[in-house]
mmCIF file of C-alpha atoms in Angstrom:
data_model
loop_
_atom_site.group_PDB
_atom_site.id
_atom_site.type_symbol
_atom_site.label_atom_id
_atom_site.label_comp_id
_atom_site.label_asym_id
_atom_site.label_seq_id
_atom_site.Cartn_x
_atom_site.Cartn_y
_atom_site.Cartn_z
ATOM 1 C CA TYR A 114 21.427 -33.710 -5.684
ATOM 2 C CA THR A 115 18.444 -35.997 -5.322
ATOM 3 C CA ILE A 116 15.568 -34.349 -3.555
ATOM 4 C CA LEU A 117 13.717 -36.762 -1.299
ATOM 5 C CA SER A 118 10.718 -36.277 0.923
ATOM 6 C CA LYS A 119 10.173 -38.264 4.090
ATOM 7 C CA VAL A 120 7.052 -38.150 6.213
ATOM 8 C CA HIS A 121 7.028 -38.466 9.984
ATOM 9 C CA SER A 122 4.130 -39.827 11.939
ATOM 10 C CA ASP A 123 1.497 -37.391 13.126
ATOM 11 C CA ARG A 124 1.953 -35.732 16.498
ATOM 12 C CA ASN A 125 -0.947 -34.637 18.694
ATOM 13 C CA VAL A 126 -0.892 -31.757 21.157
ATOM 14 C CA TYR A 127 -3.690 -30.560 23.445
ATOM 15 C CA PRO A 128 -3.504 -26.835 24.261
ATOM 16 C CA SER A 129 -6.216 -24.958 26.152
ATOM 17 C CA ALA A 130 -8.199 -22.074 24.796
ATOM 18 C CA GLY A 131 -7.051 -18.732 26.132
ATOM 19 C CA VAL A 132 -3.699 -20.090 27.335
ATOM 20 C CA LEU A 133 -0.380 -19.563 25.610
ATOM 21 C CA PHE A 134 0.614 -22.460 23.362
ATOM 22 C CA VAL A 135 4.296 -23.028 22.533
ATOM 23 C CA HIS A 136 5.666 -25.821 20.341
ATOM 24 C CA VAL A 137 9.384 -26.015 19.558
ATOM 25 C CA LEU A 138 10.517 -27.467 16.215
ATOM 26 C CA GLU A 139 13.824 -29.038 17.216
ATOM 27 C CA ARG A 140 16.483 -29.433 14.561
ATOM 28 C CA GLU A 141 17.812 -32.571 16.301
ATOM 29 C CA TYR A 142 14.444 -34.214 15.754
ATOM 30 C CA PHE A 143 14.849 -33.961 11.988
ATOM 31 C CA LYS A 144 18.571 -34.604 11.645
ATOM 32 C CA GLY A 145 18.046 -38.347 11.684
ATOM 33 C CA GLU A 146 15.971 -38.111 8.527
ATOM 34 C CA PHE A 147 18.783 -36.567 6.510
ATOM 35 C CA PRO A 148 21.935 -38.372 5.279
ATOM 36 C CA PRO A 149 25.024 -38.168 7.490
ATOM 37 C CA TYR A 150 27.701 -35.554 7.089
ATOM 38 C CA PRO A 151 30.035 -36.342 4.142
ATOM 39 C CA LYS A 152 33.182 -36.309 6.266
ATOM 40 C CA PRO A 153 33.215 -39.153 8.799
ATOM 41 C CA GLY A 154 33.891 -38.213 12.367
ATOM 42 C CA GLU A 155 32.503 -34.684 12.053
ATOM 43 C CA ILE A 156 29.311 -33.669 13.763
ATOM 44 C CA SER A 157 26.488 -32.809 11.373
ATOM 45 C CA ASN A 158 25.370 -29.214 11.742
ATOM 46 C CA ASP A 159 23.351 -28.731 8.603
ATOM 47 C CA PRO A 160 21.337 -25.522 8.188
ATOM 48 C CA ILE A 161 17.674 -26.469 8.506
ATOM 49 C CA THR A 162 14.685 -24.219 7.985
ATOM 50 C CA PHE A 163 11.003 -24.943 8.497
ATOM 51 C CA ASN A 164 7.827 -24.098 6.645
ATOM 52 C CA THR A 165 4.501 -24.312 8.487
ATOM 53 C CA ASN A 166 1.011 -24.033 7.072
ATOM 54 C CA LEU A 167 -2.513 -25.158 7.754
ATOM 55 C CA MET A 168 -3.349 -28.271 5.781
ATOM 56 C CA GLY A 169 -4.911 -27.234 2.509
ATOM 57 C CA TYR A 170 -3.962 -23.571 2.939
ATOM 58 C CA PRO A 171 -0.776 -21.588 2.226
ATOM 59 C CA ASP A 172 -0.540 -19.982 5.672
ATOM 60 C CA ARG A 173 -1.152 -20.720 9.335
ATOM 61 C CA PRO A 174 -4.301 -19.914 11.357
ATOM 62 C CA GLY A 175 -4.642 -16.336 12.486
ATOM 63 C CA TRP A 176 -3.863 -17.086 16.134
ATOM 64 C CA LEU A 177 -0.699 -19.119 15.405
ATOM 65 C CA ARG A 178 2.689 -17.499 14.744
ATOM 66 C CA TYR A 179 6.065 -18.930 13.814
ATOM 67 C CA ILE A 180 9.610 -17.650 14.285
ATOM 68 C CA GLN A 181 13.106 -18.930 13.514
ATOM 69 C CA ARG A 182 16.010 -16.519 13.638
ATOM 70 C CA THR A 183 18.678 -18.507 11.781
ATOM 71 C CA PRO A 184 18.891 -21.881 10.003
ATOM 72 C CA TYR A 185 21.027 -23.076 12.927
ATOM 73 C CA SER A 186 18.383 -22.380 15.591
ATOM 74 C CA ASP A 187 15.151 -24.155 16.440
ATOM 75 C CA GLY A 188 11.818 -22.931 15.145
ATOM 76 C CA VAL A 189 8.960 -22.040 17.484
ATOM 77 C CA LEU A 190 5.218 -22.146 16.939
ATOM 78 C CA TYR A 191 3.328 -20.032 19.458
ATOM 79 C CA GLY A 192 -0.003 -18.349 19.950
ATOM 80 C CA SER A 193 -3.173 -18.239 21.979
ATOM 81 C CA PRO A 194 -6.048 -20.443 20.731
ATOM 82 C CA THR A 195 -9.491 -18.908 20.760
ATOM 83 C CA ILE A 196 -12.719 -20.326 22.079
ATOM 84 C CA GLU A 197 -14.065 -20.581 18.509
ATOM 85 C CA ASN A 198 -11.529 -23.300 17.708
ATOM 86 C CA VAL A 199 -12.472 -25.581 20.600
ATOM 87 C CA GLY A 200 -13.312 -29.094 19.418
ATOM 88 C CA LYS A 201 -11.953 -28.520 15.907
ATOM 89 C CA PRO A 202 -8.638 -30.286 15.271
ATOM 90 C CA THR A 203 -6.157 -28.013 13.532
ATOM 91 C CA ILE A 204 -3.646 -29.864 11.343
ATOM 92 C CA ILE A 205 -0.389 -27.986 10.742
ATOM 93 C CA GLU A 206 1.934 -29.288 8.038
ATOM 94 C CA ILE A 207 5.586 -28.891 9.041
ATOM 95 C CA THR A 208 8.210 -29.212 6.315
ATOM 96 C CA ALA A 209 11.915 -29.177 7.209
ATOM 97 C CA TYR A 210 14.418 -28.171 4.510
ATOM 98 C CA ASN A 211 18.050 -29.244 4.678
ATOM 99 C CA ARG A 212 19.966 -26.409 3.046
ATOM 100 C CA ARG A 213 23.037 -28.594 2.454
ATOM 101 C CA THR A 214 21.465 -31.588 0.726
ATOM 102 C CA PHE A 215 18.187 -29.914 -0.442
ATOM 103 C CA GLU A 216 16.198 -32.743 1.101
ATOM 104 C CA THR A 217 12.905 -32.352 2.915
ATOM 105 C CA ALA A 218 11.241 -34.070 5.823
ATOM 106 C CA ARG A 219 7.604 -33.585 6.663
ATOM 107 C CA HIS A 220 5.177 -34.431 9.422
ATOM 108 C CA ASN A 221 1.821 -33.181 10.667
ATOM 109 C CA LEU A 222 1.117 -31.498 13.974
ATOM 110 C CA ILE A 223 -2.474 -32.039 15.100
ATOM 111 C CA ILE A 224 -3.586 -29.334 17.544
ATOM 112 C CA ASN A 225 -6.624 -30.391 19.574
ATOM 113 C CA ILE A 226 -7.816 -27.276 21.373
ATOM 114 C CA MET A 227 -9.465 -27.997 24.722
ATOM 115 C CA SER A 228 -11.790 -25.714 26.642
ATOM 116 C CA ALA A 229 -10.478 -24.361 29.939
ATOM 117 C CA GLU A 230 -12.765 -24.316 32.946
ATOM 118 C CA ASP A 231 -11.486 -20.941 34.141
ATOM 119 C CA PHE A 232 -11.481 -19.329 30.717
ATOM 120 C CA PRO A 233 -11.318 -16.448 30.417
ATOM 121 C CA LEU A 234 -9.463 -15.214 33.470
ATOM 122 C CA PRO A 235 -11.209 -11.968 34.454
ATOM 123 C CA TYR A 236 -8.130 -9.885 35.321
ATOM 124 C CA GLN A 237 -5.570 -9.483 32.548
ATOM 125 C CA ALA A 238 -2.356 -7.453 32.538
ATOM 126 C CA GLU A 239 -0.063 -6.905 29.579
ATOM 127 C CA PHE A 240 3.601 -6.068 30.214
ATOM 128 C CA PHE A 241 6.141 -4.703 27.760
ATOM 129 C CA ILE A 242 9.631 -6.139 28.350
ATOM 130 C CA ARG A 243 12.305 -4.107 26.596
ATOM 131 C CA ASN A 244 15.342 -6.374 27.022
ATOM 132 C CA MET A 245 13.888 -9.516 25.459
ATOM 133 C CA ASN A 246 13.164 -10.904 22.020
ATOM 134 C CA VAL A 247 10.157 -13.074 21.449
ATOM 135 C CA GLU A 248 12.110 -16.321 20.986
ATOM 136 C CA GLU A 249 14.029 -15.647 24.206
ATOM 137 C CA MET A 250 10.821 -15.044 26.099
ATOM 138 C CA LEU A 251 9.245 -18.227 24.755
ATOM 139 C CA ALA A 252 11.895 -20.374 26.451
ATOM 140 C CA SER A 253 10.232 -22.296 29.265
ATOM 141 C CA GLU A 254 12.718 -21.279 31.948
ATOM 142 C CA VAL A 255 12.601 -17.570 31.054
ATOM 143 C CA LEU A 256 8.806 -17.520 30.866
ATOM 144 C CA GLY A 257 8.645 -19.408 34.156
ATOM 145 C CA ASP A 258 10.881 -16.839 35.843
ATOM 146 C CA PHE A 259 8.694 -14.000 34.587
ATOM 147 C CA LEU A 260 5.463 -15.661 35.757
ATOM 148 C CA GLY A 261 7.087 -16.275 39.117
ATOM 149 C CA ALA A 262 7.949 -12.591 39.474
ATOM 150 C CA VAL A 263 4.416 -11.584 38.472
ATOM 151 C CA LYS A 264 2.923 -14.059 40.926
ATOM 152 C CA ASN A 265 5.136 -12.644 43.668
ATOM 153 C CA VAL A 266 3.761 -9.120 43.236
ATOM 154 C CA TRP A 267 0.176 -10.113 42.353
ATOM 155 C CA GLN A 268 -0.441 -13.093 44.681
ATOM 156 C CA PRO A 269 -3.173 -14.811 42.606
ATOM 157 C CA GLU A 270 -4.461 -18.353 42.986
ATOM 158 C CA ARG A 271 -4.389 -19.054 39.260
ATOM 159 C CA LEU A 272 -2.011 -17.333 36.879
ATOM 160 C CA ASN A 273 -1.586 -18.150 33.198
ATOM 161 C CA ALA A 274 0.313 -16.657 30.310
ATOM 162 C CA ILE A 275 -2.329 -15.726 27.748
ATOM 163 C CA ASN A 276 -0.310 -14.431 24.817
ATOM 164 C CA ILE A 277 3.123 -13.224 23.727
ATOM 165 C CA THR A 278 3.606 -10.750 20.893
ATOM 166 C CA SER A 279 6.765 -9.266 19.428
ATOM 167 C CA ALA A 280 7.014 -5.486 19.452
ATOM 168 C CA LEU A 281 7.567 -5.618 15.686
ATOM 169 C CA ASP A 282 4.036 -6.995 15.282
ATOM 170 C CA ARG A 283 2.737 -3.947 17.144
ATOM 171 C CA GLY A 284 4.409 -1.441 14.848
ATOM 172 C CA GLY A 285 7.752 -1.268 16.635
ATOM 173 C CA ARG A 286 10.980 -0.541 14.819
ATOM 174 C CA VAL A 287 13.810 -2.945 14.212
ATOM 175 C CA PRO A 288 16.572 -2.036 16.693
ATOM 176 C CA LEU A 289 20.047 -1.031 15.618
ATOM 177 C CA PRO A 290 22.634 -3.846 15.760
ATOM 178 C CA ILE A 291 24.593 -2.110 18.506
ATOM 179 C CA ASN A 292 24.925 -2.724 22.227
ATOM 180 C CA ASP A 293 22.964 -5.962 21.891
ATOM 181 C CA MET A 294 19.654 -4.067 21.607
ATOM 182 C CA LYS A 295 16.447 -6.101 21.690
ATOM 183 C CA GLU A 296 13.172 -5.770 19.842
ATOM 184 C CA GLY A 297 10.988 -5.967 22.923
ATOM 185 C CA VAL A 298 8.065 -8.263 23.628
ATOM 186 C CA TYR A 299 4.528 -7.905 24.993
ATOM 187 C CA VAL A 300 3.445 -10.554 27.508
ATOM 188 C CA MET A 301 -0.176 -10.822 28.584
ATOM 189 C CA VAL A 302 -1.008 -12.734 31.760
ATOM 190 C CA GLY A 303 -4.329 -13.441 33.415
ATOM 191 C CA ALA A 304 -5.294 -14.043 37.020
ATOM 192 C CA ASP A 305 -8.389 -14.682 39.092
ATOM 193 C CA VAL A 306 -7.893 -11.950 41.712
ATOM 194 C CA PRO A 307 -7.957 -8.147 41.339
ATOM 195 C CA PHE A 308 -4.802 -6.262 40.535
ATOM 196 C CA SER A 309 -2.406 -5.623 43.354
ATOM 197 C CA SER A 310 -1.620 -2.162 44.670
ATOM 198 C CA CYS A 311 1.801 -2.347 43.040
ATOM 199 C CA LEU A 312 0.291 -2.739 39.567
ATOM 200 C CA ARG A 313 -2.225 0.025 40.297
ATOM 201 C CA GLU A 314 0.563 2.487 41.013
ATOM 202 C CA VAL A 315 0.862 3.131 37.286
ATOM 203 C CA GLU A 316 -2.547 4.822 37.351
ATOM 204 C CA ASN A 317 -1.428 7.454 39.869
ATOM 205 C CA PRO A 318 -1.531 11.032 38.541
ATOM 206 C CA GLN A 319 2.155 11.507 39.403
ATOM 207 C CA ASN A 320 3.200 8.475 37.388
ATOM 208 C CA GLN A 321 0.910 9.444 34.527
ATOM 209 C CA LEU A 322 2.582 12.848 34.468
ATOM 210 C CA ARG A 323 6.034 11.263 34.434
ATOM 211 C CA CYS A 324 4.995 8.991 31.569
ATOM 212 C CA SER A 325 3.720 11.962 29.571
ATOM 213 C CA GLN A 326 7.138 13.555 30.048
ATOM 214 C CA GLU A 327 8.887 10.334 28.946
ATOM 215 C CA MET A 328 10.264 9.686 32.416
ATOM 216 C CA GLU A 329 10.406 6.450 34.387
ATOM 217 C CA PRO A 330 7.430 6.079 36.757
ATOM 218 C CA LEU A 331 8.070 5.254 40.404
ATOM 219 C CA ILE A 332 6.914 1.654 40.959
ATOM 220 C CA THR A 333 7.725 -0.012 44.263
ATOM 221 C CA CYS A 334 7.770 -3.573 42.916
ATOM 222 C CA ASP A 335 9.980 -2.786 39.915
ATOM 223 C CA LYS A 336 13.051 -4.088 41.745
ATOM 224 C CA LYS A 337 11.555 -7.599 41.746
ATOM 225 C CA PHE A 338 11.681 -7.562 37.912
ATOM 226 C CA ARG A 339 14.730 -5.390 37.323
ATOM 227 C CA THR A 340 17.279 -8.131 37.946
ATOM 228 C CA GLN A 341 16.199 -10.003 34.802
ATOM 229 C CA PHE A 342 13.388 -8.093 33.082
ATOM 230 C CA HIS A 343 13.317 -4.396 32.191
ATOM 231 C CA ILE A 344 9.642 -3.510 32.106
ATOM 232 C CA ASP A 345 8.296 -0.319 30.550
ATOM 233 C CA TRP A 346 5.662 0.536 33.124
ATOM 234 C CA CYS A 347 4.229 3.331 30.977
ATOM 235 C CA LYS A 348 3.039 0.715 28.476
ATOM 236 C CA ILE A 349 1.387 -1.645 30.942
ATOM 237 C CA SER A 350 -2.253 -2.396 30.226
ATOM 238 C CA LEU A 351 -4.717 -3.535 32.926
ATOM 239 C CA VAL A 352 -8.045 -5.006 31.817
ATOM 240 C CA ASP A 353 -10.813 -5.883 34.268
ATOM 241 C CA ASN A 354 -13.373 -8.054 32.500
ATOM 242 C CA THR A 355 -15.640 -8.188 35.556
ATOM 243 C CA LYS A 356 -16.766 -4.627 34.912
ATOM 244 C CA GLN A 357 -18.999 -5.185 31.961
ATOM 245 C CA VAL A 358 -19.952 -1.828 30.543
ATOM 246 C CA SER A 359 -23.353 -1.942 28.947
ATOM 247 C CA THR A 360 -23.133 -0.678 25.410
ATOM 248 C CA PHE A 361 -26.903 -0.872 24.848
ATOM 249 C CA GLN A 362 -28.485 2.470 24.050
ATOM 250 C CA GLU A 363 -32.098 3.194 23.448
ATOM 251 C CA VAL A 364 -32.645 3.755 19.764
ATOM 252 C CA ILE A 365 -34.693 6.813 18.960
ATOM 253 C CA ARG A 366 -36.286 6.295 15.614
ATOM 254 C CA GLY A 367 -36.012 9.179 13.229
ATOM 255 C CA GLU A 368 -34.285 10.117 10.055
ATOM 256 C CA GLY A 369 -31.930 7.444 8.769
ATOM 257 C CA ILE A 370 -33.402 4.616 10.850
ATOM 258 C CA LEU A 371 -35.890 2.384 9.108
ATOM 259 C CA PRO A 372 -38.868 1.107 11.063
ATOM 260 C CA ASP A 373 -38.982 -2.527 11.966
ATOM 261 C CA GLY A 374 -40.864 -4.217 9.169
ATOM 262 C CA GLY A 375 -40.517 -7.778 10.374
ATOM 263 C CA GLU A 376 -39.037 -10.478 8.232
ATOM 264 C CA TYR A 377 -37.913 -9.735 4.724
ATOM 265 C CA LYS A 378 -40.411 -10.750 2.072
ATOM 266 C CA PRO A 379 -38.984 -10.868 -1.420
ATOM 267 C CA PRO A 380 -41.211 -9.760 -4.315
ATOM 268 C CA SER A 381 -43.207 -12.395 -6.118
ATOM 269 C CA ASP A 382 -42.086 -13.850 -9.420
ATOM 270 C CA THR A 383 -45.246 -12.705 -11.200
ATOM 271 C CA LEU A 384 -44.408 -9.023 -11.660
ATOM 272 C CA LYS A 385 -46.323 -6.835 -14.091
ATOM 273 C CA SER A 386 -44.433 -5.631 -17.151
ATOM 274 C CA ARG A 387 -43.797 -1.923 -17.392
ATOM 275 C CA ASP A 388 -43.840 0.237 -20.508
ATOM 276 C CA TYR A 389 -40.762 2.469 -20.716
ATOM 277 C CA TYR A 390 -41.772 4.273 -23.931
ATOM 278 C CA SER A 391 -42.918 7.432 -22.136
ATOM 279 C CA ASP A 392 -39.707 7.429 -20.071
ATOM 280 C CA PHE A 393 -37.723 7.154 -23.302
ATOM 281 C CA LEU A 394 -39.496 10.146 -24.819
ATOM 282 C CA ILE A 395 -38.972 12.271 -21.755
ATOM 283 C CA THR A 396 -35.301 11.296 -21.475
ATOM 284 C CA LEU A 397 -34.291 11.675 -25.151
ATOM 285 C CA ALA A 398 -36.971 13.435 -27.181
ATOM 286 C CA VAL A 399 -37.421 16.499 -24.986
ATOM 287 C CA PRO A 400 -33.668 17.364 -24.734
ATOM 288 C CA SER A 401 -33.311 16.741 -28.478
ATOM 289 C CA ALA A 402 -36.155 19.143 -29.301
ATOM 290 C CA ILE A 403 -34.681 21.854 -27.086
ATOM 291 C CA ALA A 404 -31.263 21.405 -28.736
ATOM 292 C CA LEU A 405 -32.849 21.672 -32.213
ATOM 293 C CA VAL A 406 -34.618 24.946 -31.342
ATOM 294 C CA LEU A 407 -31.388 26.437 -30.039
ATOM 295 C CA PHE A 408 -29.584 25.354 -33.212
ATOM 296 C CA LEU A 409 -32.171 27.044 -35.434
ATOM 297 C CA ILE A 410 -31.974 30.293 -33.472
ATOM 298 C CA LEU A 411 -28.192 30.306 -33.750
ATOM 299 C CA ALA A 412 -28.341 29.586 -37.513
ATOM 300 C CA TYR A 413 -30.785 32.473 -38.079
ATOM 301 C CA ILE A 414 -28.535 34.880 -36.188
ATOM 302 C CA MET A 415 -25.365 33.777 -37.980
ATOM 303 C CA CYS A 416 -26.739 33.454 -41.549
ATOM 304 C CA CYS A 417 -29.861 35.564 -41.909
ATOM 305 C CA ARG A 418 -28.857 38.646 -39.959
ATOM 306 C CA ARG A 419 -25.674 39.522 -41.862
ATOM 307 C CA GLU A 420 -25.334 43.261 -42.634
ATOM 308 C CA GLY A 421 -23.453 42.970 -45.967
ATOM 309 C CA VAL A 422 -21.002 45.210 -47.809
ATOM 310 C CA GLU A 423 -23.549 47.803 -48.921
ATOM 311 C CA LYS A 424 -24.712 48.530 -45.381
ATOM 312 C CA ARG A 425 -21.103 48.727 -44.258
ATOM 313 C CA ASN A 426 -20.270 51.266 -46.992
ATOM 314 C CA MET A 427 -23.299 53.328 -46.102
ATOM 315 C CA GLN A 428 -22.176 53.603 -42.481
ATOM 316 C CA THR A 429 -18.553 54.423 -43.406
ATOM 317 C CA PRO A 430 -17.429 58.046 -44.023
ATOM 318 C CA ASP A 431 -16.748 58.979 -47.667
ATOM 319 C CA ILE A 432 -13.208 60.165 -47.058
ATOM 320 C CA GLN A 433 -12.306 56.794 -45.527
ATOM 321 C CA LEU A 434 -13.763 54.978 -48.532
ATOM 322 C CA VAL A 435 -11.754 57.228 -50.912
ATOM 323 C CA HIS A 436 -8.542 56.519 -49.047
ATOM 324 C CA HIS A 437 -9.219 52.808 -49.067
ATOM 325 C CA SER A 438 -10.024 52.840 -52.784
ATOM 326 C CA ALA A 439 -6.856 54.808 -53.566
ATOM 327 C CA ILE A 440 -4.719 52.322 -51.633
ATOM 328 C CA GLN A 441 -6.268 49.415 -53.494
ATOM 329 C CA LYS A 442 -5.784 51.150 -56.880
ATOM 330 C CA SER A 443 -2.122 51.964 -56.160
ATOM 331 C CA THR A 444 -1.458 48.439 -55.051
ATOM 332 C CA LYS A 445 -2.956 47.082 -58.274
ATOM 333 C CA GLU A 446 -0.870 49.420 -60.423
ATOM 334 C CA LEU A 447 2.338 48.429 -58.654
ATOM 335 C CA ARG A 448 1.594 44.794 -59.226
ATOM 336 C CA ASP A 449 0.899 45.382 -62.938
ATOM 337 C CA MET A 450 4.108 47.349 -63.325
ATOM 338 C CA SER A 451 6.147 44.586 -61.701
ATOM 339 C CA LYS A 452 4.804 42.143 -64.269
ATOM 340 C CA ASN A 453 5.655 44.355 -67.325
ATOM 341 C CA ARG A 454 9.084 45.746 -66.483
ATOM 342 C CA GLU A 455 10.930 47.057 -69.625
ATOM 343 C CA ILE A 456 14.053 48.810 -68.431
ATOM 344 C CA ALA A 457 17.366 49.238 -70.229
ATOM 345 C CA TRP A 458 20.197 46.909 -69.567
ATOM 346 C CA PRO A 459 22.690 48.396 -67.064
ATOM 347 C CA LEU A 460 25.736 49.708 -68.987
ATOM 348 C CA SER A 461 28.087 48.712 -66.207
ATOM 349 C CA THR A 462 27.383 45.094 -66.948
ATOM 350 C CA LEU A 463 28.140 45.287 -70.715
ATOM 351 C CA PRO A 464 31.604 44.869 -72.269
ATOM 352 C CA VAL A 465 32.980 48.196 -73.684
ATOM 353 C CA PHE A 466 36.325 47.234 -75.248
ATOM 354 C CA HIS A 467 37.461 44.072 -76.925
ATOM 355 C CA PRO A 468 39.848 42.227 -74.573
ATOM 356 C CA VAL A 469 42.424 41.607 -77.400
ATOM 357 C CA THR A 470 42.201 44.424 -79.957
ATOM 358 C CA GLY A 471 40.908 47.142 -77.657
ATOM 359 C CA GLU A 472 38.223 48.172 -80.162
ATOM 360 C CA ILE A 473 34.786 49.319 -79.018
ATOM 361 C CA VAL A 474 32.433 46.386 -78.939
ATOM 362 C CA PRO A 475 28.832 46.922 -80.086
ATOM 363 C CA PRO A 476 25.992 45.959 -77.811
ATOM 364 C CA LEU A 477 25.063 42.260 -77.654
ATOM 365 C CA HIS A 478 21.422 43.020 -78.345
ATOM 366 C CA THR A 479 19.340 45.677 -79.975
ATOM 367 C CA ASP A 480 17.399 48.337 -78.165
ATOM 368 C CA ASN A 481 14.093 46.566 -78.667
ATOM 369 C CA TYR A 482 15.443 43.299 -77.217
ATOM 370 C CA ASP A 483 13.376 41.911 -74.347
ATOM 371 C CA ASN A 484 15.882 41.804 -71.539
ATOM 372 C CA THR A 485 13.493 41.355 -68.652
ATOM 373 C CA SER A 486 14.240 37.651 -68.453
ATOM 374 C CA MET A 487 18.034 37.997 -68.688
ATOM 375 C CA PRO A 488 20.265 37.996 -65.632
ATOM 376 C CA LEU A 489 21.896 41.209 -64.577
ATOM 377 C CA MET A 490 25.439 39.789 -64.825
ATOM 378 C CA GLN A 491 26.593 38.575 -68.280
ATOM 379 C CA THR A 492 29.371 36.102 -68.836
ATOM 380 C CA GLN A 493 32.396 37.749 -70.465
ATOM 381 C CA GLN A 494 33.324 36.336 -73.884
#
């Protein structure tokens, strides 16, 4: 196959900081860049996957996520831009891979983040929806239905989806492939009015007790979500940014806290040289001298204070010395006797009668014959 690369024209989008951004990578948009299906008359349904990265970098920005379940589904870029990225165009390189022909098509997505006048919304609530996956929740009609249900129970003037996060990104487990189980998704929304009494019901002591016992809390407005969204009310999070808690504490200077010395002033380049000879003597010479003295004391004890054999004999009883001397003398005699053995040759090993005539055979050697080096068994002639 011939691998080609085609480049689309750049595409500009203008999301707002603090508001959920969703961009769908449609497979139909890239099918026209790939050759037609080999069999005429059949609809092309090539498997296409996407790779997204920040221009000049191997990955995307930290606030931007990407998901595509299968090569036959569309890819989705989503995330919540931050205020630090306002005014800085973010160029995302999108590369589409055709898994049938191994061709690629590429274009750039330029994200121009705008500042929102009502950013950030002071009241933020995060819901955990158990019966949804993140790509299902990112669909415009599903997200619109959820925001409509939230607006019905909250009654705000302005309501925006701030962020959507998969439960897997929060440490959740992959569900078993049975009964069409879902991963779950966290949806954060923001409004400009305080939380309604329905959302505050989660903070009741009775509901907190039920949550600690892993029971469903009693929420009056749950029926407005239950038809389409199964919300885990024990995991709802309510954040009120209007109550700014002062984290400033008076610092009491003491141990571990340096006094304020003003601006840092580095040392001058004209530093005086320092003589380290005395430090060298203290570090090496003194330990070496102590080690030498200890060595001499040990040598005197081991070599010059030996008692010797004479002092040992003087402190040993005479009877013990006699016994020891007798043992040594007997041992020496036995060794000398083993070296000069002169015993007669065993008669049982000598032939007595001639094997043919039956006459008495004389000995093979004389009496003064040195038979110490002869074997005990003689070969019969």
